PDB file of C-alpha atoms in Angstrom:
ATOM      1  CA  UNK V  13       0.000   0.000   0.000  1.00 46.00           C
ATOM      2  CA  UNK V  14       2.687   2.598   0.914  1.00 43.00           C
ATOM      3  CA  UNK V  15       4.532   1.590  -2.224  1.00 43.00           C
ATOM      4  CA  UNK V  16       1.725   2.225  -3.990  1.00 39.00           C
ATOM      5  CA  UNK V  17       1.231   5.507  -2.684  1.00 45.00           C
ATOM      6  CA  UNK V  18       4.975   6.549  -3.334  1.00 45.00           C
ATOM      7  CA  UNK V  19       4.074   5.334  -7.120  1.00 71.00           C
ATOM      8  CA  UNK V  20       1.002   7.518  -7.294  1.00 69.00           C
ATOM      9  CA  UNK V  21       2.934  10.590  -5.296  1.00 78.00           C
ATOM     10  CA  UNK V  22       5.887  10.222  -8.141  1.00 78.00           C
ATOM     11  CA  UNK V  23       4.008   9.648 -10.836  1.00 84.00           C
ATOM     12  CA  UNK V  24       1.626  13.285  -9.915  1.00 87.00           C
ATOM     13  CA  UNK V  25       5.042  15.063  -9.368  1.00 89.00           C
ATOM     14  CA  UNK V  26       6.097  14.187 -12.443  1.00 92.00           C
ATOM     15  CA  UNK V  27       3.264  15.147 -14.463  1.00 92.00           C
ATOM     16  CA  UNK V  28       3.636  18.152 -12.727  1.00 90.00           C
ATOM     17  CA  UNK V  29       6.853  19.068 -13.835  1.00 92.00           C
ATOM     18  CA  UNK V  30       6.183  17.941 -17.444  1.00 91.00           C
ATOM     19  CA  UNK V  31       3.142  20.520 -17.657  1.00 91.00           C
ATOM     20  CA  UNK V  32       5.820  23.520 -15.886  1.00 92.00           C
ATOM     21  CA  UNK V  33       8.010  22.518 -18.118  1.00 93.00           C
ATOM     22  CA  UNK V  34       5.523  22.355 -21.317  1.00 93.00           C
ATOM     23  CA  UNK V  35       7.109  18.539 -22.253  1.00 93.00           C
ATOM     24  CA  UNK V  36       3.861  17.067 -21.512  1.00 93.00           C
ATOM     25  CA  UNK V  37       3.151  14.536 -24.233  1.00 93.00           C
ATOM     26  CA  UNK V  38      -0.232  12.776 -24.594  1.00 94.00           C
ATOM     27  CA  UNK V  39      -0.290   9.517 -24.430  1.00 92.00           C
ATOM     28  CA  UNK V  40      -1.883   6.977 -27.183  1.00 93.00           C
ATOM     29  CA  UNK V  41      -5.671   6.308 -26.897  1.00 92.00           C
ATOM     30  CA  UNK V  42      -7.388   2.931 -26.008  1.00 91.00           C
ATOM     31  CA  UNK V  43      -9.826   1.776 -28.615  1.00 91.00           C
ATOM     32  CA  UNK V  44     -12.858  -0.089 -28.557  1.00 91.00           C
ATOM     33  CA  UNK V  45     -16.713  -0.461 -28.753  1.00 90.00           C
ATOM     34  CA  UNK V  46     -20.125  -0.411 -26.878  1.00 86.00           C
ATOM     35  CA  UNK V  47     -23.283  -0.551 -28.115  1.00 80.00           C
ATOM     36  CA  UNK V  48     -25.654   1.970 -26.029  1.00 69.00           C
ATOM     37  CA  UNK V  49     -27.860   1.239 -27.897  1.00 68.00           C
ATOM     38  CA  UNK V  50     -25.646   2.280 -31.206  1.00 76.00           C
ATOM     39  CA  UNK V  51     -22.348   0.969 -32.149  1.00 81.00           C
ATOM     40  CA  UNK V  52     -19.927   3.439 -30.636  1.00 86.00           C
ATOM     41  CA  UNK V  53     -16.236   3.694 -31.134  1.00 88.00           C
ATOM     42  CA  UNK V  54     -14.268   5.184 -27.579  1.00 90.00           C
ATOM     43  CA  UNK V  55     -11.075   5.873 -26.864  1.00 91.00           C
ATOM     44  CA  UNK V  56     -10.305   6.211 -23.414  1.00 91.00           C
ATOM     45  CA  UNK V  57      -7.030   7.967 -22.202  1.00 93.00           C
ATOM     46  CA  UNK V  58      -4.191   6.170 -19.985  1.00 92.00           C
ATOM     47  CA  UNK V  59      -4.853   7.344 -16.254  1.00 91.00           C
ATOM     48  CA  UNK V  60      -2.323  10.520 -16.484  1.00 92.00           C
ATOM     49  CA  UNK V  61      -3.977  11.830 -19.617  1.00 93.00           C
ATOM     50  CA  UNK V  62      -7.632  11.694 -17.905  1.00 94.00           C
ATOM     51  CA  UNK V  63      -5.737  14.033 -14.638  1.00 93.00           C
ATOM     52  CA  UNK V  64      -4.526  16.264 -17.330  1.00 94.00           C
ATOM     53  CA  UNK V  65      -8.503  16.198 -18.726  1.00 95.00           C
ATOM     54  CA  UNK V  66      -9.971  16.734 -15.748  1.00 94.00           C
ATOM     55  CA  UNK V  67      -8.105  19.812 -14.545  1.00 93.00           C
ATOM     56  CA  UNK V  68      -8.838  21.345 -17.949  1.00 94.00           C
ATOM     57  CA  UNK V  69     -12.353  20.801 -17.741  1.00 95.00           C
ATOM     58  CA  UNK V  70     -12.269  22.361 -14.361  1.00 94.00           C
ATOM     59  CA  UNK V  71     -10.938  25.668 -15.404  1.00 92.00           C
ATOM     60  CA  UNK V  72     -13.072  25.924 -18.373  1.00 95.00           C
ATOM     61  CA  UNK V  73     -16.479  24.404 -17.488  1.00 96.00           C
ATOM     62  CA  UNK V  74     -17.098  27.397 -15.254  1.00 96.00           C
ATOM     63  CA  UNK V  75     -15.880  30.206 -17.817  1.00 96.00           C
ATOM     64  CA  UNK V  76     -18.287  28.226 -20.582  1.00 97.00           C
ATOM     65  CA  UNK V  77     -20.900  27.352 -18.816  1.00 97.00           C
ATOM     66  CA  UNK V  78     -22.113  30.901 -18.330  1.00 96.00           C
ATOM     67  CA  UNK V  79     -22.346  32.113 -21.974  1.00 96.00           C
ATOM     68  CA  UNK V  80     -24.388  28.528 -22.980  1.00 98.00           C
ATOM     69  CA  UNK V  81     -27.638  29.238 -23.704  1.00 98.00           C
ATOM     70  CA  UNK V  82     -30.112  27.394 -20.750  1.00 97.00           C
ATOM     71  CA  UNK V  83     -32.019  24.816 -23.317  1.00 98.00           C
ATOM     72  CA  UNK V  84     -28.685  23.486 -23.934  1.00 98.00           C
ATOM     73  CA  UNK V  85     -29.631  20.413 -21.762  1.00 98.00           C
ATOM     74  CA  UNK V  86     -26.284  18.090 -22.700  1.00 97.00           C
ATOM     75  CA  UNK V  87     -23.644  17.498 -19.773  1.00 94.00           C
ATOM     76  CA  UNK V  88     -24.527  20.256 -17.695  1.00 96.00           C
ATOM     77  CA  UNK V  89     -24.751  20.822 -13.928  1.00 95.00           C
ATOM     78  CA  UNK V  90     -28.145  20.952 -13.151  1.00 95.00           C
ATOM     79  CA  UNK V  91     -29.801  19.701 -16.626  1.00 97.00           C
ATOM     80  CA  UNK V  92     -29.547  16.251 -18.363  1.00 96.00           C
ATOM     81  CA  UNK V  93     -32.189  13.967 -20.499  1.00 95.00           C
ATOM     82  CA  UNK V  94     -35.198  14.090 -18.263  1.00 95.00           C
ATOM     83  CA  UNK V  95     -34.833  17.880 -17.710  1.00 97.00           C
ATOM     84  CA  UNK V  96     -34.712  18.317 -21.501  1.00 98.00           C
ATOM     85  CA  UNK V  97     -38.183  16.142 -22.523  1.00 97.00           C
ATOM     86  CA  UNK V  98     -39.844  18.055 -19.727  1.00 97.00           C
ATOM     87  CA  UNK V  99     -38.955  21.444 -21.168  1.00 98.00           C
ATOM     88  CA  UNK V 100     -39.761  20.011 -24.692  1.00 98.00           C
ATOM     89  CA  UNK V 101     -43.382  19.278 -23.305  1.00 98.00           C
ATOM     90  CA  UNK V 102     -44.038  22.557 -22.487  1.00 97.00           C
ATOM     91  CA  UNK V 103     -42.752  24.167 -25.533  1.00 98.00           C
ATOM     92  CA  UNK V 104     -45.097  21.699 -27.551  1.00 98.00           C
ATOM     93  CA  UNK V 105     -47.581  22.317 -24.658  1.00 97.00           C
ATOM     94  CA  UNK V 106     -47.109  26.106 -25.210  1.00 97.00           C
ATOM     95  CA  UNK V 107     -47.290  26.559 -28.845  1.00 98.00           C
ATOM     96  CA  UNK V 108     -50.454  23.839 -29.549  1.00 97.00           C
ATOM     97  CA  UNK V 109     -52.324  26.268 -26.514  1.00 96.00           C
ATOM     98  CA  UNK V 110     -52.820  23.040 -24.471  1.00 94.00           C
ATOM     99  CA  UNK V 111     -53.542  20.964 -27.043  1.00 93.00           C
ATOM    100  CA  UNK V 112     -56.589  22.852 -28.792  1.00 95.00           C
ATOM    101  CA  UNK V 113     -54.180  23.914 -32.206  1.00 96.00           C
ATOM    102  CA  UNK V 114     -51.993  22.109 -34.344  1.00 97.00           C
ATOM    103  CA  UNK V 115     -48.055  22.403 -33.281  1.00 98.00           C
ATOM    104  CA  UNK V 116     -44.977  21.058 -35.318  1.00 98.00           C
ATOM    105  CA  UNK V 117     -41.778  19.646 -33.832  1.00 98.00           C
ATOM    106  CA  UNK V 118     -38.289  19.844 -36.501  1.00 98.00           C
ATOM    107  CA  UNK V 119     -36.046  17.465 -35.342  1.00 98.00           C
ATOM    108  CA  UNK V 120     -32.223  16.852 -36.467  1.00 98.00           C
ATOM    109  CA  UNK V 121     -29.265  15.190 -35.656  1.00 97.00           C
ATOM    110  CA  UNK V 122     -25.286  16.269 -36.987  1.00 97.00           C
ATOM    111  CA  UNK V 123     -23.935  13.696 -39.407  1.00 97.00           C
ATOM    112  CA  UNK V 124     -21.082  12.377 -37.445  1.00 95.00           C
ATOM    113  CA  UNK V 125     -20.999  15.224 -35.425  1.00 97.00           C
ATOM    114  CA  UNK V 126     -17.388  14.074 -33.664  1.00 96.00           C
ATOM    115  CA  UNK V 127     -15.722  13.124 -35.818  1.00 95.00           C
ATOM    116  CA  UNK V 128     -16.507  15.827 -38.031  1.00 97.00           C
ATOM    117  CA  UNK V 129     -15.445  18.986 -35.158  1.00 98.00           C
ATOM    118  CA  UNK V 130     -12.740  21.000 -37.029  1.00 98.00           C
ATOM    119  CA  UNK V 131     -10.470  21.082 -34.327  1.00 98.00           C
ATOM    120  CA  UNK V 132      -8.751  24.714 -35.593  1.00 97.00           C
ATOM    121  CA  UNK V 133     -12.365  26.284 -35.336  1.00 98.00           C
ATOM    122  CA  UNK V 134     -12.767  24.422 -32.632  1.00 98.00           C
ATOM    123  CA  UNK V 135      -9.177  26.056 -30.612  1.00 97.00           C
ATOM    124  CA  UNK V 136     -10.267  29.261 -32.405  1.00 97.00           C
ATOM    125  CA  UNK V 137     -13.303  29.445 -30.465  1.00 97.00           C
ATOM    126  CA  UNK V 138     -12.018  28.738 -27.444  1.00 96.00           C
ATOM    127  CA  UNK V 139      -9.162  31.622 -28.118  1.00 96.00           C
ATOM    128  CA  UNK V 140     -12.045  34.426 -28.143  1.00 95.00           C
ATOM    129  CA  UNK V 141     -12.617  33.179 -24.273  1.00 95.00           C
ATOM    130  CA  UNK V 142      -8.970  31.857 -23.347  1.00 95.00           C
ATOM    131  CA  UNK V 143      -6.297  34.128 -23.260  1.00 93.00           C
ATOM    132  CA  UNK V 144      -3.697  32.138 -21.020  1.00 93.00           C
ATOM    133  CA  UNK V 145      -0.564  30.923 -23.448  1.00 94.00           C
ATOM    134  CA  UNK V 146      -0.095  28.044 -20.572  1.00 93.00           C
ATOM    135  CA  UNK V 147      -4.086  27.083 -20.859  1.00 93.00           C
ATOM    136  CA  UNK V 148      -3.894  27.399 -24.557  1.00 95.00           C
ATOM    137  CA  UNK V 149      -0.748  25.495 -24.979  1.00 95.00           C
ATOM    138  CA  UNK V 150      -2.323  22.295 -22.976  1.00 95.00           C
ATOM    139  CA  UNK V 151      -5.814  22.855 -24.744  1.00 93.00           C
ATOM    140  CA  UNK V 152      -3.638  22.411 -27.848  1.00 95.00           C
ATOM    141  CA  UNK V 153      -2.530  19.703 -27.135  1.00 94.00           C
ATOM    142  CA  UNK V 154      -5.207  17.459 -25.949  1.00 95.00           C
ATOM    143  CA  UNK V 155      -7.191  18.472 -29.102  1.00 96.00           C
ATOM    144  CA  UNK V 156      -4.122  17.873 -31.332  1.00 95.00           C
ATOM    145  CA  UNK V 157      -3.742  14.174 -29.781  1.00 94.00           C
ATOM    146  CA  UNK V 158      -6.881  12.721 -31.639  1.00 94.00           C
ATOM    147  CA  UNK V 159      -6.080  12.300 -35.131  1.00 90.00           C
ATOM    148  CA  UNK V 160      -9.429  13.965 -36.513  1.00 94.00           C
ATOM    149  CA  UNK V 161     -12.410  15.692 -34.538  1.00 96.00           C
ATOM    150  CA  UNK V 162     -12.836  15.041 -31.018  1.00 96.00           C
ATOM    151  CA  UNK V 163     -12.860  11.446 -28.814  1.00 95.00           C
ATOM    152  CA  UNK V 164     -15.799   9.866 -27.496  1.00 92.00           C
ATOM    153  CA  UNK V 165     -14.192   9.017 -23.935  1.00 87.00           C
ATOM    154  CA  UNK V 166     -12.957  12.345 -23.282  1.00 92.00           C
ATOM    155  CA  UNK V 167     -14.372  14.968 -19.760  1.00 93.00           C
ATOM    156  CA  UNK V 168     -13.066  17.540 -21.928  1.00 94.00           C
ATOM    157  CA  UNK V 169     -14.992  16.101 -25.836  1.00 95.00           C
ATOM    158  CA  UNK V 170     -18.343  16.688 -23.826  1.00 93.00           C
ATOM    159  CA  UNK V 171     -17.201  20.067 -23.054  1.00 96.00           C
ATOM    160  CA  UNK V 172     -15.307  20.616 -26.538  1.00 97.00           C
ATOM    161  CA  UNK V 173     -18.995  19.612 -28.257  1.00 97.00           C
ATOM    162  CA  UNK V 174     -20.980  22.153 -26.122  1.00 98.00           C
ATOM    163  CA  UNK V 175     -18.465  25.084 -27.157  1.00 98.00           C
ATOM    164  CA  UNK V 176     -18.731  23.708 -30.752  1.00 98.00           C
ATOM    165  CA  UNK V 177     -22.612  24.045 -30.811  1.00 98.00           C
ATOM    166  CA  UNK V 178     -23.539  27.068 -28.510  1.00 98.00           C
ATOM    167  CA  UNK V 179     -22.182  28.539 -32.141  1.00 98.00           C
ATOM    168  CA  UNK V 180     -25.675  27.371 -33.738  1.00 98.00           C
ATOM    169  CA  UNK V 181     -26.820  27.645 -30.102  1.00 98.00           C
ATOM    170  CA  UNK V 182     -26.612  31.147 -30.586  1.00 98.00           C
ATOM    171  CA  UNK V 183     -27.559  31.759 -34.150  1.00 98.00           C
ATOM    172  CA  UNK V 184     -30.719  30.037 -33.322  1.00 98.00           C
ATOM    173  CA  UNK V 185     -31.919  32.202 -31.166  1.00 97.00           C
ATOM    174  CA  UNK V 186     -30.230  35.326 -31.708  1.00 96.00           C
ATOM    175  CA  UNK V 187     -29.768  35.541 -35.363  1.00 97.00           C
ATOM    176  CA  UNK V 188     -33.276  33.657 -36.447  1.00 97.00           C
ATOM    177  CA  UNK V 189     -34.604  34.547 -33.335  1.00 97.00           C
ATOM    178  CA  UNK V 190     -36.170  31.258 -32.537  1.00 98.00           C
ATOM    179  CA  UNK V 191     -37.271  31.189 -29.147  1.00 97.00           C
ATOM    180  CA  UNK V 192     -38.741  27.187 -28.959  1.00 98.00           C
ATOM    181  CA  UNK V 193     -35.428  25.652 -29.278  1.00 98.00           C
ATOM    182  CA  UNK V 194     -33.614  22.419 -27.462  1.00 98.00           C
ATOM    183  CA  UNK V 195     -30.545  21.069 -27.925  1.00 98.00           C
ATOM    184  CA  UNK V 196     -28.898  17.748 -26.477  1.00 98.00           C
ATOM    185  CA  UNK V 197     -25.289  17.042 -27.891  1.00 96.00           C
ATOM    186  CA  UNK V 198     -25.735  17.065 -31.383  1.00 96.00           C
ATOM    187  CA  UNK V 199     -29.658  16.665 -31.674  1.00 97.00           C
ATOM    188  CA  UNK V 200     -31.768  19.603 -31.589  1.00 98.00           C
ATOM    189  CA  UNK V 201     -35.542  20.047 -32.044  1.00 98.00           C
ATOM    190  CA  UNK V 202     -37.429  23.686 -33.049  1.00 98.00           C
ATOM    191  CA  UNK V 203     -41.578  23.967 -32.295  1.00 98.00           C
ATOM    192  CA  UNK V 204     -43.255  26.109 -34.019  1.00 98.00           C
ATOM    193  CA  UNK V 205     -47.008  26.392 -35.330  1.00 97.00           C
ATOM    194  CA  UNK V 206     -45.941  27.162 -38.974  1.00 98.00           C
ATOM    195  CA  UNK V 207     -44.911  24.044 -40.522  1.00 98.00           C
ATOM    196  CA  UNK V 208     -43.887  26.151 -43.466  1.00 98.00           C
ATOM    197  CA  UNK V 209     -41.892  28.095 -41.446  1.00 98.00           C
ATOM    198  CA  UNK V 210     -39.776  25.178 -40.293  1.00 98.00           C
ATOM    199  CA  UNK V 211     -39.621  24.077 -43.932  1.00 98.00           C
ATOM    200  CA  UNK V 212     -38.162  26.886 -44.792  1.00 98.00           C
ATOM    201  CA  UNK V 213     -35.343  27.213 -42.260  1.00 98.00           C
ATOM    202  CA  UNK V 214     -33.517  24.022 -42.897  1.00 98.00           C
ATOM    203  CA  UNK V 215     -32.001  25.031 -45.673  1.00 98.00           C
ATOM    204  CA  UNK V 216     -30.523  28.358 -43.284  1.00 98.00           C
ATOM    205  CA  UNK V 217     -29.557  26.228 -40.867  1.00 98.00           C
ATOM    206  CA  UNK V 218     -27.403  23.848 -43.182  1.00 98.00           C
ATOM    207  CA  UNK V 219     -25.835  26.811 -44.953  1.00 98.00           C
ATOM    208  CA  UNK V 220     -24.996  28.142 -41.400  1.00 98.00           C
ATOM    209  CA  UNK V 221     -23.507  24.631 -40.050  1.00 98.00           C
ATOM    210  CA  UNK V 222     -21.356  24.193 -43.273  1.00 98.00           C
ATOM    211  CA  UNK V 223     -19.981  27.401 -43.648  1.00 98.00           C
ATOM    212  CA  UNK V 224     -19.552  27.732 -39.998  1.00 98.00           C
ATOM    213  CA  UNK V 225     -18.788  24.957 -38.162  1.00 98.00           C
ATOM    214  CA  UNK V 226     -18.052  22.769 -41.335  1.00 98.00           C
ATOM    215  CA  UNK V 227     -20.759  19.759 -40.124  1.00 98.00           C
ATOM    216  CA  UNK V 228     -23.929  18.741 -42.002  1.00 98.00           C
ATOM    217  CA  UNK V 229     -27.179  17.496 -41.109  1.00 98.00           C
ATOM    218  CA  UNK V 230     -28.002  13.724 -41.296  1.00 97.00           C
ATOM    219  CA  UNK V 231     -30.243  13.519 -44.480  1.00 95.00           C
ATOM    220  CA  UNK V 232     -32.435  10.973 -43.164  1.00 95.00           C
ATOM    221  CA  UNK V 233     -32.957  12.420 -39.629  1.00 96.00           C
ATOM    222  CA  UNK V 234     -34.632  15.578 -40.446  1.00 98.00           C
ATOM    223  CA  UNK V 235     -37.785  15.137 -38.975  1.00 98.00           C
ATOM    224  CA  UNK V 236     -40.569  17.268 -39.253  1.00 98.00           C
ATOM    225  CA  UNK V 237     -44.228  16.216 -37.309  1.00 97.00           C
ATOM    226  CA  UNK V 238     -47.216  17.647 -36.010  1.00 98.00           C
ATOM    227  CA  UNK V 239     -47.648  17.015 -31.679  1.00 98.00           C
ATOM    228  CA  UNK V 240     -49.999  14.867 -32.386  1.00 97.00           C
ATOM    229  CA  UNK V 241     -48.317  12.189 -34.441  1.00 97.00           C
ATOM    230  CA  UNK V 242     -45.754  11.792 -31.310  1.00 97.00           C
ATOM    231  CA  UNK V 243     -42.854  13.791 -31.299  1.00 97.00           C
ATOM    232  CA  UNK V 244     -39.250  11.243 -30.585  1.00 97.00           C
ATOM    233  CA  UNK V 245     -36.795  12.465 -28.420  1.00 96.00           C
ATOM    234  CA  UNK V 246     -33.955  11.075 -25.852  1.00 95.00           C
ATOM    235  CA  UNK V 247     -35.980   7.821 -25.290  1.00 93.00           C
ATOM    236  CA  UNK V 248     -39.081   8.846 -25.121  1.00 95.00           C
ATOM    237  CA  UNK V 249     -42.504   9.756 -27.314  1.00 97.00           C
ATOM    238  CA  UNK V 250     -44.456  13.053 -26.243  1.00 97.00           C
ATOM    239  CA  UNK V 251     -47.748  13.145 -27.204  1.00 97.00           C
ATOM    240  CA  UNK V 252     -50.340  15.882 -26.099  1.00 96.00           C
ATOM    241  CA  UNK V 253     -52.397  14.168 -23.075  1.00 93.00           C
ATOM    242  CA  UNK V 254     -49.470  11.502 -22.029  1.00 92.00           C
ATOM    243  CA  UNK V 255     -45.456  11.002 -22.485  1.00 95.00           C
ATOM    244  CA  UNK V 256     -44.326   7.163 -23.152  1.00 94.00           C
ATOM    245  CA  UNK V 257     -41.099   5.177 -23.140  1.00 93.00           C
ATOM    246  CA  UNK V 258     -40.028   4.715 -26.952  1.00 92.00           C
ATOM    247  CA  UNK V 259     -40.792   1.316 -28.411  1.00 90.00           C
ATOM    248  CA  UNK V 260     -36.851   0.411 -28.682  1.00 89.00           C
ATOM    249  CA  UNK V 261     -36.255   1.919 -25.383  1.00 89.00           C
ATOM    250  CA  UNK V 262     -38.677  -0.589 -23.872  1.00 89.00           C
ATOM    251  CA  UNK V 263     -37.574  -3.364 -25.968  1.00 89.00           C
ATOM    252  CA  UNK V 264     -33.749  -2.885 -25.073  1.00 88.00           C
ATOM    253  CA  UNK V 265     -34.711  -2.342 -21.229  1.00 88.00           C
ATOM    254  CA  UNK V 266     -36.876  -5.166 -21.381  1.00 88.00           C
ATOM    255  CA  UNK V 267     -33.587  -8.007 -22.787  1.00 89.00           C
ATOM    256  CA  UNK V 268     -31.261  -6.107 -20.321  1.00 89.00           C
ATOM    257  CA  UNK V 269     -33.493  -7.353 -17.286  1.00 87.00           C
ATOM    258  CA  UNK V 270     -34.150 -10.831 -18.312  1.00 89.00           C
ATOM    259  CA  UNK V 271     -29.836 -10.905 -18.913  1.00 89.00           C
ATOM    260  CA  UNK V 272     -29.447  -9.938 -15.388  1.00 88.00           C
ATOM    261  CA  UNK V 273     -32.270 -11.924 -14.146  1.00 87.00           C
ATOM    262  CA  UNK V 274     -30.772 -14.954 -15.468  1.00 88.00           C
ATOM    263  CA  UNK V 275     -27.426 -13.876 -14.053  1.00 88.00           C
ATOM    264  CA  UNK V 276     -28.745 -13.424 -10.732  1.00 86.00           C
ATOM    265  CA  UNK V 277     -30.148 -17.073 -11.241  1.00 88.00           C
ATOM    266  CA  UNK V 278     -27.368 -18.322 -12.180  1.00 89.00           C
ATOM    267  CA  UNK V 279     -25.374 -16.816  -8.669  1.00 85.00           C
ATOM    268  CA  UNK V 280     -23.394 -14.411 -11.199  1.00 85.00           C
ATOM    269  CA  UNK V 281     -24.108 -11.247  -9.775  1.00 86.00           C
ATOM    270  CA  UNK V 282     -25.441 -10.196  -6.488  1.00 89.00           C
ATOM    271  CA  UNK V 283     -29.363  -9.351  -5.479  1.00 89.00           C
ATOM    272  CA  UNK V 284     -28.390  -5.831  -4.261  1.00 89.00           C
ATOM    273  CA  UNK V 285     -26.965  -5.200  -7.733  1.00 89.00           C
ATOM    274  CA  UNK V 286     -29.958  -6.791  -9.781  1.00 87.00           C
ATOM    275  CA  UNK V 287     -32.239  -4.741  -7.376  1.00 88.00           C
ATOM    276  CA  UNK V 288     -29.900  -1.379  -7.727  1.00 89.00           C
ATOM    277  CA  UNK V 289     -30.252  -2.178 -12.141  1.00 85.00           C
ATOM    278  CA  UNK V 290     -33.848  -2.822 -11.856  1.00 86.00           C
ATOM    279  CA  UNK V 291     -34.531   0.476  -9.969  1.00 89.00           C
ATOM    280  CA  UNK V 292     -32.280   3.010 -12.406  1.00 88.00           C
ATOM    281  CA  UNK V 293     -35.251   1.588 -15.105  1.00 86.00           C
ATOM    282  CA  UNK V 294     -38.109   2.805 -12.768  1.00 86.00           C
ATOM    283  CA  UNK V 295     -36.288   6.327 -12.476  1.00 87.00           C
ATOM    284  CA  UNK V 296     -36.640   6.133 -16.570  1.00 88.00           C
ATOM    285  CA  UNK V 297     -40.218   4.924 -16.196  1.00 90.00           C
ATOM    286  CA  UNK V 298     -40.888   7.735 -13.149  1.00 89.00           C
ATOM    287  CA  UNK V 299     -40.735  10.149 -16.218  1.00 91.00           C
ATOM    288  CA  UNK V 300     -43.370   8.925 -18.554  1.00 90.00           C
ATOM    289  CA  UNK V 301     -46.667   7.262 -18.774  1.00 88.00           C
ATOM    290  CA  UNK V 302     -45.646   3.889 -17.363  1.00 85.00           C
ATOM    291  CA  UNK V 303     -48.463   1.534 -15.434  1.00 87.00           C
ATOM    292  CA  UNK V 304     -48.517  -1.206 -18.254  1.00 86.00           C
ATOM    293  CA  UNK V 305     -44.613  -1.255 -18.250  1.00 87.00           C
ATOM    294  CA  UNK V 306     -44.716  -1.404 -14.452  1.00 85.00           C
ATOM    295  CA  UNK V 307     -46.967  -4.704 -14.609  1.00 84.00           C
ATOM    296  CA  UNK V 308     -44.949  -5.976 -16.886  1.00 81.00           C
ATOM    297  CA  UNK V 309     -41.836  -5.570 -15.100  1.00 80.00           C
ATOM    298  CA  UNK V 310     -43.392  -7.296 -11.727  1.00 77.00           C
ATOM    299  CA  UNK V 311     -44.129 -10.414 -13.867  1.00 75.00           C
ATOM    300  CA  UNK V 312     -41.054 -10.630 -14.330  1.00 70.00           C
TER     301      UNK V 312
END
């Protein structure tokens, strides 16, 4: 244990002294996939690198923070998925006047959105904020050490994708002075009661991204829908008199139980951790229209 401790102790000190020194080198990632529910590729930094990460995000989360607009609901303090569909639902609840007129949702979702980051726009942002050579020298090169865009795996990428987007953030609803707006990472949603109206700003809102920010718009998930017809977003389907748990949600929630059910028959993981699973799928479940999902889940 002490040895251990003299390990960590040298191994801080001299991470230390490579930042003074500016001979800080970042390390190689480590590659691999998940599925959550999508394929994902990550690459997670060696345990110095993610020190390095963290510090940086703790200088800059604070300065950032503060100029993001507040329906920017992605890897915040204080905001997160739930927060965002239960803004969403009274945008749609606003605009349709509680349900008694017709009110469309236009959904989209970045192309690739991190691997596509420009990481010079990216630093150039940044530089408008960050004035510190020693900040901007360390941002440099944790950006620098992913070949193209920004990891998933990364404290700081989260950070990095927030910066990115409060650009559109901010033309959105300064610029074309939209005031019905959410974003979460790199999906965003617009109500409106015009459907023409929403027609008529994709096109803006592509020129802006390209030109801009150099990122494009997934041509197959522009989505444009009236309240009524359910409007998809972060899990769940918002409809005017009830919210419910999207179909794949369910179905994916539903196979993840029965694998740890038969794990916890089979004496390969605890009951405290089946039970502590189970419940983080009733606080899902706490946030929509649930009661048949419920009864399911105790026949189980």
């Amino acid at each position: 244990m002490q040895q251990f401790e003299y390990n960590l102790e040298d191994n801080i000190w001299q991470l230390h002294q490579e930042l003074k020194n500016k001979i800080y080198q970042h390390s190689n990632y480590i590659s691999f996939y998940i599925t959550d529910p999508k394929l994902r590729h990550i690459h997670k930094a060696e345990v110095k690198d993610r020190i390095v990460h963290h510090a940086l995000f703790r200088i800059l989360y604070p300065i950032f923070d503060k100029s993001f607009i507040f329906n920017s609901y992605s890897c915040r303090i204080n905001k997160g998925t739930h927060k965002a569909v239960k803004r969403l639902k009274i945008f749609l609840q606003k605009i349709s006047k509680n349900n008694n007129r017709i009110a469309y949702a236009l959904k989209c979702d970045i192309s690739k959105f991190f691997n596509s980051v420009d990481q010079e726009i990216l630093l150039s942002i940044i530089q408008r904020k960050i004035k510190d050579k020693n900040v901007i020298w360390l941002m440099k090169r944790i950006i620098k050490s992913y070949n193209k865009g920004i990891p998933l795996g990364n404290v700081t990428s989260q950070l990095f994708a927030n910066i990115y987007l409060n650009e559109l953030d901010q033309f959105i609803k300064h610029k074309l002075k939209i005031k019905y707006y959410i974003r979460y990472t790199d999906d965003f949603i617009i109500v409106h009661e015009d459907k023409q109206y929403l027609e008529n700003i994709i096109p803006i809102i592509k020129d802006f991204l390209q030109k801009n920010l150099k990122l494009n718009l997934h041509p197959h998930k522009i989505i444009l829908r009236k309240y009524i017809q359910g409007i998809d977003f972060l899990g769940y389907v918002l409809l005017p008199y009830y919210t419910i748990l999207r179909t794949k949600t369910k179905k994916r929630m539903f196979r993840k139980i029965k694998e740890n059910k038969l794990k916890l028959n089979q004496k390969l993981i605890f009951r405290d951790s089946f039970e502590q699973f189970l419940q983080s799928y009733y606080g899902i479940l706490k946030h929509c229209n649930s009661e048949k999902i419920k009864l399911e889940l105790k026949n189980i």
